[in-house]
């Protein structure tokens, strides 16, 4: 059965914000060099390469799942069509030029800034267009074969990184936050408009950041110490020992039970899936804080053990079950234990509410029935979840690699149990109308309990 495989840009955006707001590559910060003792982690190469490397790694990890991820987008917002991304990609670059025109000093003189900007744009353009022509990946809307990587996203992140370097590291980090937020929303728009796969925007963001780093490296070799504005005396981000943070994370989920009680206990079973989320916490002291998380988990559902009802066997080739999803918002205490060499052990214990996604168990029609009805599939069972309490408990190991940035590996357990309203297909009348009947409540309990293992990018708010 041909699936409507469209991808979930919420995942994508969520992962970008992670890379963007936290990125803070304060390469020229004296305090960074003093607080990081390990030679590898304090090196300029690590600071500049960490975020692009994570984005390229995420591109590789999600390549085989891109159609599965895109399906979530088609289920919830299949008609989304807005073109803000065509213009927003330029906003951070316009901000840089506008601030210079108004006489607001950045890190470099206008001449050196323009040279660095020009090198960055040239490198980005060459890389993106060369890869597009070589890869020949078809867009999710099948309009052309130049999908990978996303040029809009690369442009947006190039502009955002220039704004970050010129003003975010020099005057105030809010310039960086604004620039990377605009870039993230641009990336989100490319997915929501069904113009790019999640892999396209991840790679585009990585190329945009990497191209800017290379462009500034070339300018540094040419200008040396010329065109550098004097450092500002005040430091707007004093570093202390209270690790308040914002974080984006992406992980692999494993259900604690492989059975769903959506039909009968042996007929539907959950496969592994993915989790994407954003969280943050305020720490009044170095060990204890309070915060929350908003996240989404999606599970493909295996249904190869289900045989169609005898009444449908003459018209069907089999059954397909849409992925089962859960979104939740939980709040509670957060904990942090600092270790030597800028390592941290983190933990959380949150509680809140969750809501499962609606979906269908679909009957695939055979060729004869498809020719007679003009349909390729019909919903055999429709399910609608009800809100339920949920809780999460997690632990992580975090390494600070920059003034405001850290990488974390983590494990989280999620628990919730939902009631579902189920409606099963009972008959098809002579006019082709589908007749559904509500199923007993005893068949509508579903646990979403699962473990998530993944990585996150953390932005400290010192």
PDB file of C-alpha atoms in Angstrom, residues 177-373:
ATOM      1  CA  UNK A 177      19.486  33.720  19.909  1.00  0.00           C
ATOM      2  CA  UNK A 178      17.514  35.894  17.477  1.00  0.00           C
ATOM      3  CA  UNK A 179      19.593  34.872  14.468  1.00  0.00           C
ATOM      4  CA  UNK A 180      19.500  31.165  15.148  1.00  0.00           C
ATOM      5  CA  UNK A 181      15.792  31.293  15.966  1.00  0.00           C
ATOM      6  CA  UNK A 182      15.118  32.812  12.537  1.00  0.00           C
ATOM      7  CA  UNK A 183      17.275  30.115  10.948  1.00  0.00           C
ATOM      8  CA  UNK A 184      15.460  27.373  12.821  1.00  0.00           C
ATOM      9  CA  UNK A 185      12.035  28.666  11.809  1.00  0.00           C
ATOM     10  CA  UNK A 186      13.266  28.768   8.210  1.00  0.00           C
ATOM     11  CA  UNK A 187      14.316  25.126   8.457  1.00  0.00           C
ATOM     12  CA  UNK A 188      10.968  24.256   9.993  1.00  0.00           C
ATOM     13  CA  UNK A 189       9.175  25.962   7.137  1.00  0.00           C
ATOM     14  CA  UNK A 190      11.027  23.895   4.547  1.00  0.00           C
ATOM     15  CA  UNK A 191       9.686  20.743   6.165  1.00  0.00           C
ATOM     16  CA  UNK A 192       6.189  21.991   6.914  1.00  0.00           C
ATOM     17  CA  UNK A 193       5.829  23.064   3.275  1.00  0.00           C
ATOM     18  CA  UNK A 194       6.846  19.546   2.191  1.00  0.00           C
ATOM     19  CA  UNK A 195       9.826  20.870   0.241  1.00  0.00           C
ATOM     20  CA  UNK A 196      12.546  18.997   2.134  1.00  0.00           C
ATOM     21  CA  UNK A 197      13.239  15.837   4.106  1.00  0.00           C
ATOM     22  CA  UNK A 198      14.537  16.049   7.669  1.00  0.00           C
ATOM     23  CA  UNK A 199      17.967  14.979   6.386  1.00  0.00           C
ATOM     24  CA  UNK A 200      18.057  17.911   3.962  1.00  0.00           C
ATOM     25  CA  UNK A 201      17.609  20.553   6.644  1.00  0.00           C
ATOM     26  CA  UNK A 202      19.973  18.917   9.115  1.00  0.00           C
ATOM     27  CA  UNK A 203      22.707  18.812   6.493  1.00  0.00           C
ATOM     28  CA  UNK A 204      21.875  22.344   5.326  1.00  0.00           C
ATOM     29  CA  UNK A 205      22.248  23.705   8.849  1.00  0.00           C
ATOM     30  CA  UNK A 206      25.584  21.927   9.269  1.00  0.00           C
ATOM     31  CA  UNK A 207      26.875  23.242   5.935  1.00  0.00           C
ATOM     32  CA  UNK A 208      25.788  26.789   6.757  1.00  0.00           C
ATOM     33  CA  UNK A 209      27.628  26.814  10.076  1.00  0.00           C
ATOM     34  CA  UNK A 210      30.717  25.033   8.702  1.00  0.00           C
ATOM     35  CA  UNK A 211      30.906  27.363   5.674  1.00  0.00           C
ATOM     36  CA  UNK A 212      30.891  30.423   7.920  1.00  0.00           C
ATOM     37  CA  UNK A 213      33.641  28.984  10.095  1.00  0.00           C
ATOM     38  CA  UNK A 214      35.741  28.389   6.980  1.00  0.00           C
ATOM     39  CA  UNK A 215      34.950  31.844   5.606  1.00  0.00           C
ATOM     40  CA  UNK A 216      36.067  33.535   8.815  1.00  0.00           C
ATOM     41  CA  UNK A 217      39.165  31.337   8.926  1.00  0.00           C
ATOM     42  CA  UNK A 218      40.184  32.577   5.462  1.00  0.00           C
ATOM     43  CA  UNK A 219      39.546  36.188   6.480  1.00  0.00           C
ATOM     44  CA  UNK A 220      41.656  35.697   9.604  1.00  0.00           C
ATOM     45  CA  UNK A 221      44.578  34.512   7.469  1.00  0.00           C
ATOM     46  CA  UNK A 222      44.336  37.578   5.252  1.00  0.00           C
ATOM     47  CA  UNK A 223      43.601  40.333   7.753  1.00  0.00           C
ATOM     48  CA  UNK A 224      45.457  38.947  10.792  1.00  0.00           C
ATOM     49  CA  UNK A 225      44.864  41.536  13.546  1.00  0.00           C
ATOM     50  CA  UNK A 226      43.680  44.309  11.234  1.00  0.00           C
ATOM     51  CA  UNK A 227      40.069  45.437  11.367  1.00  0.00           C
ATOM     52  CA  UNK A 228      39.447  44.150  14.913  1.00  0.00           C
ATOM     53  CA  UNK A 229      37.355  46.404  17.131  1.00  0.00           C
ATOM     54  CA  UNK A 230      38.444  46.808  20.752  1.00  0.00           C
ATOM     55  CA  UNK A 231      36.757  44.353  23.137  1.00  0.00           C
ATOM     56  CA  UNK A 232      33.888  45.713  25.193  1.00  0.00           C
ATOM     57  CA  UNK A 233      34.695  46.120  28.864  1.00  0.00           C
ATOM     58  CA  UNK A 234      31.474  44.674  30.221  1.00  0.00           C
ATOM     59  CA  UNK A 235      30.792  40.972  29.945  1.00  0.00           C
ATOM     60  CA  UNK A 236      26.990  40.513  29.549  1.00  0.00           C
ATOM     61  CA  UNK A 237      27.146  36.804  30.429  1.00  0.00           C
ATOM     62  CA  UNK A 238      29.015  36.331  33.723  1.00  0.00           C
ATOM     63  CA  UNK A 239      29.798  32.668  34.398  1.00  0.00           C
ATOM     64  CA  UNK A 240      28.806  31.330  37.809  1.00  0.00           C
ATOM     65  CA  UNK A 241      27.981  27.983  39.292  1.00  0.00           C
ATOM     66  CA  UNK A 242      24.217  27.878  38.635  1.00  0.00           C
ATOM     67  CA  UNK A 243      23.710  25.717  35.519  1.00  0.00           C
ATOM     68  CA  UNK A 244      20.311  26.976  34.296  1.00  0.00           C
ATOM     69  CA  UNK A 245      19.816  25.726  30.758  1.00  0.00           C
ATOM     70  CA  UNK A 246      17.796  25.202  27.588  1.00  0.00           C
ATOM     71  CA  UNK A 247      18.217  21.930  25.722  1.00  0.00           C
ATOM     72  CA  UNK A 248      17.051  20.075  22.621  1.00  0.00           C
ATOM     73  CA  UNK A 249      17.407  16.304  22.397  1.00  0.00           C
ATOM     74  CA  UNK A 250      16.847  13.461  19.969  1.00  0.00           C
ATOM     75  CA  UNK A 251      16.763   9.804  20.976  1.00  0.00           C
ATOM     76  CA  UNK A 252      15.972   6.198  20.142  1.00  0.00           C
ATOM     77  CA  UNK A 253      13.009   4.722  22.018  1.00  0.00           C
ATOM     78  CA  UNK A 254      12.358   1.146  23.111  1.00  0.00           C
ATOM     79  CA  UNK A 255       8.931   0.107  24.432  1.00  0.00           C
ATOM     80  CA  UNK A 256       8.937  -1.773  27.739  1.00  0.00           C
ATOM     81  CA  UNK A 257       6.229  -4.120  26.396  1.00  0.00           C
ATOM     82  CA  UNK A 258       5.848  -5.232  22.791  1.00  0.00           C
ATOM     83  CA  UNK A 259       2.071  -5.633  22.952  1.00  0.00           C
ATOM     84  CA  UNK A 260      -0.702  -3.080  22.530  1.00  0.00           C
ATOM     85  CA  UNK A 261      -4.199  -3.808  23.757  1.00  0.00           C
ATOM     86  CA  UNK A 262      -5.729  -1.884  20.882  1.00  0.00           C
ATOM     87  CA  UNK A 263      -7.409  -4.886  19.284  1.00  0.00           C
ATOM     88  CA  UNK A 264      -6.334  -8.178  20.868  1.00  0.00           C
ATOM     89  CA  UNK A 265      -3.171  -8.646  22.849  1.00  0.00           C
ATOM     90  CA  UNK A 266      -1.359 -10.721  20.238  1.00  0.00           C
ATOM     91  CA  UNK A 267      -2.288  -8.766  17.145  1.00  0.00           C
ATOM     92  CA  UNK A 268      -0.594  -5.380  17.467  1.00  0.00           C
ATOM     93  CA  UNK A 269       2.935  -4.848  18.686  1.00  0.00           C
ATOM     94  CA  UNK A 270       5.138  -1.791  19.012  1.00  0.00           C
ATOM     95  CA  UNK A 271       8.483  -1.518  17.294  1.00  0.00           C
ATOM     96  CA  UNK A 272      11.259   0.848  18.358  1.00  0.00           C
ATOM     97  CA  UNK A 273      10.808   4.511  17.496  1.00  0.00           C
ATOM     98  CA  UNK A 274      12.241   7.987  18.034  1.00  0.00           C
ATOM     99  CA  UNK A 275      11.808  10.808  20.538  1.00  0.00           C
ATOM    100  CA  UNK A 276      12.370  14.518  20.058  1.00  0.00           C
ATOM    101  CA  UNK A 277      11.964  17.247  22.647  1.00  0.00           C
ATOM    102  CA  UNK A 278      12.965  20.541  24.216  1.00  0.00           C
ATOM    103  CA  UNK A 279      13.456  21.180  27.925  1.00  0.00           C
ATOM    104  CA  UNK A 280      14.895  23.719  30.306  1.00  0.00           C
ATOM    105  CA  UNK A 281      15.340  24.479  33.987  1.00  0.00           C
ATOM    106  CA  UNK A 282      16.214  27.331  36.314  1.00  0.00           C
ATOM    107  CA  UNK A 283      18.802  26.549  38.998  1.00  0.00           C
ATOM    108  CA  UNK A 284      18.804  28.779  42.120  1.00  0.00           C
ATOM    109  CA  UNK A 285      21.925  26.876  43.240  1.00  0.00           C
ATOM    110  CA  UNK A 286      24.497  24.665  41.550  1.00  0.00           C
ATOM    111  CA  UNK A 287      22.847  21.322  42.400  1.00  0.00           C
ATOM    112  CA  UNK A 288      19.093  21.859  42.301  1.00  0.00           C
ATOM    113  CA  UNK A 289      16.646  23.444  39.845  1.00  0.00           C
ATOM    114  CA  UNK A 290      13.075  23.376  38.600  1.00  0.00           C
ATOM    115  CA  UNK A 291      11.959  23.088  34.981  1.00  0.00           C
ATOM    116  CA  UNK A 292       9.996  21.169  32.398  1.00  0.00           C
ATOM    117  CA  UNK A 293      10.027  19.338  29.092  1.00  0.00           C
ATOM    118  CA  UNK A 294       7.843  19.107  25.999  1.00  0.00           C
ATOM    119  CA  UNK A 295       8.533  16.053  23.851  1.00  0.00           C
ATOM    120  CA  UNK A 296       7.096  13.699  21.250  1.00  0.00           C
ATOM    121  CA  UNK A 297       7.630   9.953  20.766  1.00  0.00           C
ATOM    122  CA  UNK A 298       6.570   8.016  17.664  1.00  0.00           C
ATOM    123  CA  UNK A 299       6.437   4.235  17.239  1.00  0.00           C
ATOM    124  CA  UNK A 300       5.897   2.304  14.031  1.00  0.00           C
ATOM    125  CA  UNK A 301       3.434  -0.518  14.758  1.00  0.00           C
ATOM    126  CA  UNK A 302       3.927  -4.011  13.377  1.00  0.00           C
ATOM    127  CA  UNK A 303       0.723  -5.722  12.269  1.00  0.00           C
ATOM    128  CA  UNK A 304       1.902  -8.658  10.198  1.00  0.00           C
ATOM    129  CA  UNK A 305       0.224 -11.051  12.666  1.00  0.00           C
ATOM    130  CA  UNK A 306      -3.224  -9.618  11.888  1.00  0.00           C
ATOM    131  CA  UNK A 307      -5.370 -11.474   9.357  1.00  0.00           C
ATOM    132  CA  UNK A 308      -8.258  -9.522   7.839  1.00  0.00           C
ATOM    133  CA  UNK A 309     -11.749 -10.503   8.920  1.00  0.00           C
ATOM    134  CA  UNK A 310     -13.141 -13.254   6.652  1.00  0.00           C
ATOM    135  CA  UNK A 311     -15.662 -10.743   5.331  1.00  0.00           C
ATOM    136  CA  UNK A 312     -12.781  -8.619   3.965  1.00  0.00           C
ATOM    137  CA  UNK A 313     -10.336 -11.267   2.738  1.00  0.00           C
ATOM    138  CA  UNK A 314     -11.772 -11.191  -0.779  1.00  0.00           C
ATOM    139  CA  UNK A 315     -11.002  -7.480  -1.153  1.00  0.00           C
ATOM    140  CA  UNK A 316      -7.792  -7.040   0.876  1.00  0.00           C
ATOM    141  CA  UNK A 317      -4.097  -7.832   0.508  1.00  0.00           C
ATOM    142  CA  UNK A 318      -3.276  -7.100   4.156  1.00  0.00           C
ATOM    143  CA  UNK A 319      -3.295  -4.554   6.940  1.00  0.00           C
ATOM    144  CA  UNK A 320      -1.167  -1.481   7.722  1.00  0.00           C
ATOM    145  CA  UNK A 321      -1.154   0.351  11.061  1.00  0.00           C
ATOM    146  CA  UNK A 322      -0.174   4.011  11.250  1.00  0.00           C
ATOM    147  CA  UNK A 323       2.578   4.854  13.745  1.00  0.00           C
ATOM    148  CA  UNK A 324       1.415   5.354  17.318  1.00  0.00           C
ATOM    149  CA  UNK A 325       2.574   8.624  18.870  1.00  0.00           C
ATOM    150  CA  UNK A 326       2.560  10.350  22.239  1.00  0.00           C
ATOM    151  CA  UNK A 327       3.257  13.986  23.125  1.00  0.00           C
ATOM    152  CA  UNK A 328       3.663  15.190  26.692  1.00  0.00           C
ATOM    153  CA  UNK A 329       4.432  18.188  28.894  1.00  0.00           C
ATOM    154  CA  UNK A 330       5.967  17.371  32.281  1.00  0.00           C
ATOM    155  CA  UNK A 331       7.474  19.567  35.004  1.00  0.00           C
ATOM    156  CA  UNK A 332       9.470  18.895  38.145  1.00  0.00           C
ATOM    157  CA  UNK A 333      12.881  19.031  39.876  1.00  0.00           C
ATOM    158  CA  UNK A 334      16.216  18.876  38.015  1.00  0.00           C
ATOM    159  CA  UNK A 335      19.576  17.966  39.514  1.00  0.00           C
ATOM    160  CA  UNK A 336      23.193  18.633  38.511  1.00  0.00           C
ATOM    161  CA  UNK A 337      26.414  17.308  40.025  1.00  0.00           C
ATOM    162  CA  UNK A 338      29.594  19.006  38.698  1.00  0.00           C
ATOM    163  CA  UNK A 339      32.635  16.766  38.214  1.00  0.00           C
ATOM    164  CA  UNK A 340      36.264  17.580  37.329  1.00  0.00           C
ATOM    165  CA  UNK A 341      37.203  18.679  33.794  1.00  0.00           C
ATOM    166  CA  UNK A 342      33.775  20.250  33.087  1.00  0.00           C
ATOM    167  CA  UNK A 343      31.772  17.019  33.290  1.00  0.00           C
ATOM    168  CA  UNK A 344      28.311  16.953  34.902  1.00  0.00           C
ATOM    169  CA  UNK A 345      25.943  14.217  36.032  1.00  0.00           C
ATOM    170  CA  UNK A 346      22.337  15.343  35.528  1.00  0.00           C
ATOM    171  CA  UNK A 347      18.962  13.931  36.578  1.00  0.00           C
ATOM    172  CA  UNK A 348      15.258  14.812  36.500  1.00  0.00           C
ATOM    173  CA  UNK A 349      11.930  13.589  37.874  1.00  0.00           C
ATOM    174  CA  UNK A 350       8.937  15.174  36.139  1.00  0.00           C
ATOM    175  CA  UNK A 351       5.190  14.707  36.044  1.00  0.00           C
ATOM    176  CA  UNK A 352       2.425  16.178  33.904  1.00  0.00           C
ATOM    177  CA  UNK A 353      -0.019  15.322  31.125  1.00  0.00           C
ATOM    178  CA  UNK A 354       0.253  13.394  27.866  1.00  0.00           C
ATOM    179  CA  UNK A 355      -1.886  12.894  24.793  1.00  0.00           C
ATOM    180  CA  UNK A 356      -1.641  10.103  22.254  1.00  0.00           C
ATOM    181  CA  UNK A 357      -2.024  10.745  18.536  1.00  0.00           C
ATOM    182  CA  UNK A 358      -5.098   9.726  16.586  1.00  0.00           C
ATOM    183  CA  UNK A 359      -4.667   7.125  13.856  1.00  0.00           C
ATOM    184  CA  UNK A 360      -6.043   4.251  11.822  1.00  0.00           C
ATOM    185  CA  UNK A 361      -5.509   0.566  11.191  1.00  0.00           C
ATOM    186  CA  UNK A 362      -5.854   0.453   7.432  1.00  0.00           C
ATOM    187  CA  UNK A 363      -7.093  -2.297   5.120  1.00  0.00           C
ATOM    188  CA  UNK A 364      -5.040  -2.459   1.921  1.00  0.00           C
ATOM    189  CA  UNK A 365      -7.297  -3.207  -1.042  1.00  0.00           C
ATOM    190  CA  UNK A 366      -6.274  -5.703  -3.708  1.00  0.00           C
ATOM    191  CA  UNK A 367      -5.950  -4.732  -7.369  1.00  0.00           C
ATOM    192  CA  UNK A 368      -9.417  -5.899  -8.355  1.00  0.00           C
ATOM    193  CA  UNK A 369     -11.135  -3.934  -5.575  1.00  0.00           C
ATOM    194  CA  UNK A 370      -8.981  -0.899  -6.264  1.00  0.00           C
ATOM    195  CA  UNK A 371     -10.056  -0.919  -9.914  1.00  0.00           C
ATOM    196  CA  UNK A 372     -13.713  -1.261  -8.937  1.00  0.00           C
ATOM    197  CA  UNK A 373     -13.774   1.375  -6.190  1.00  0.00           C
TER     198      UNK A 373
END
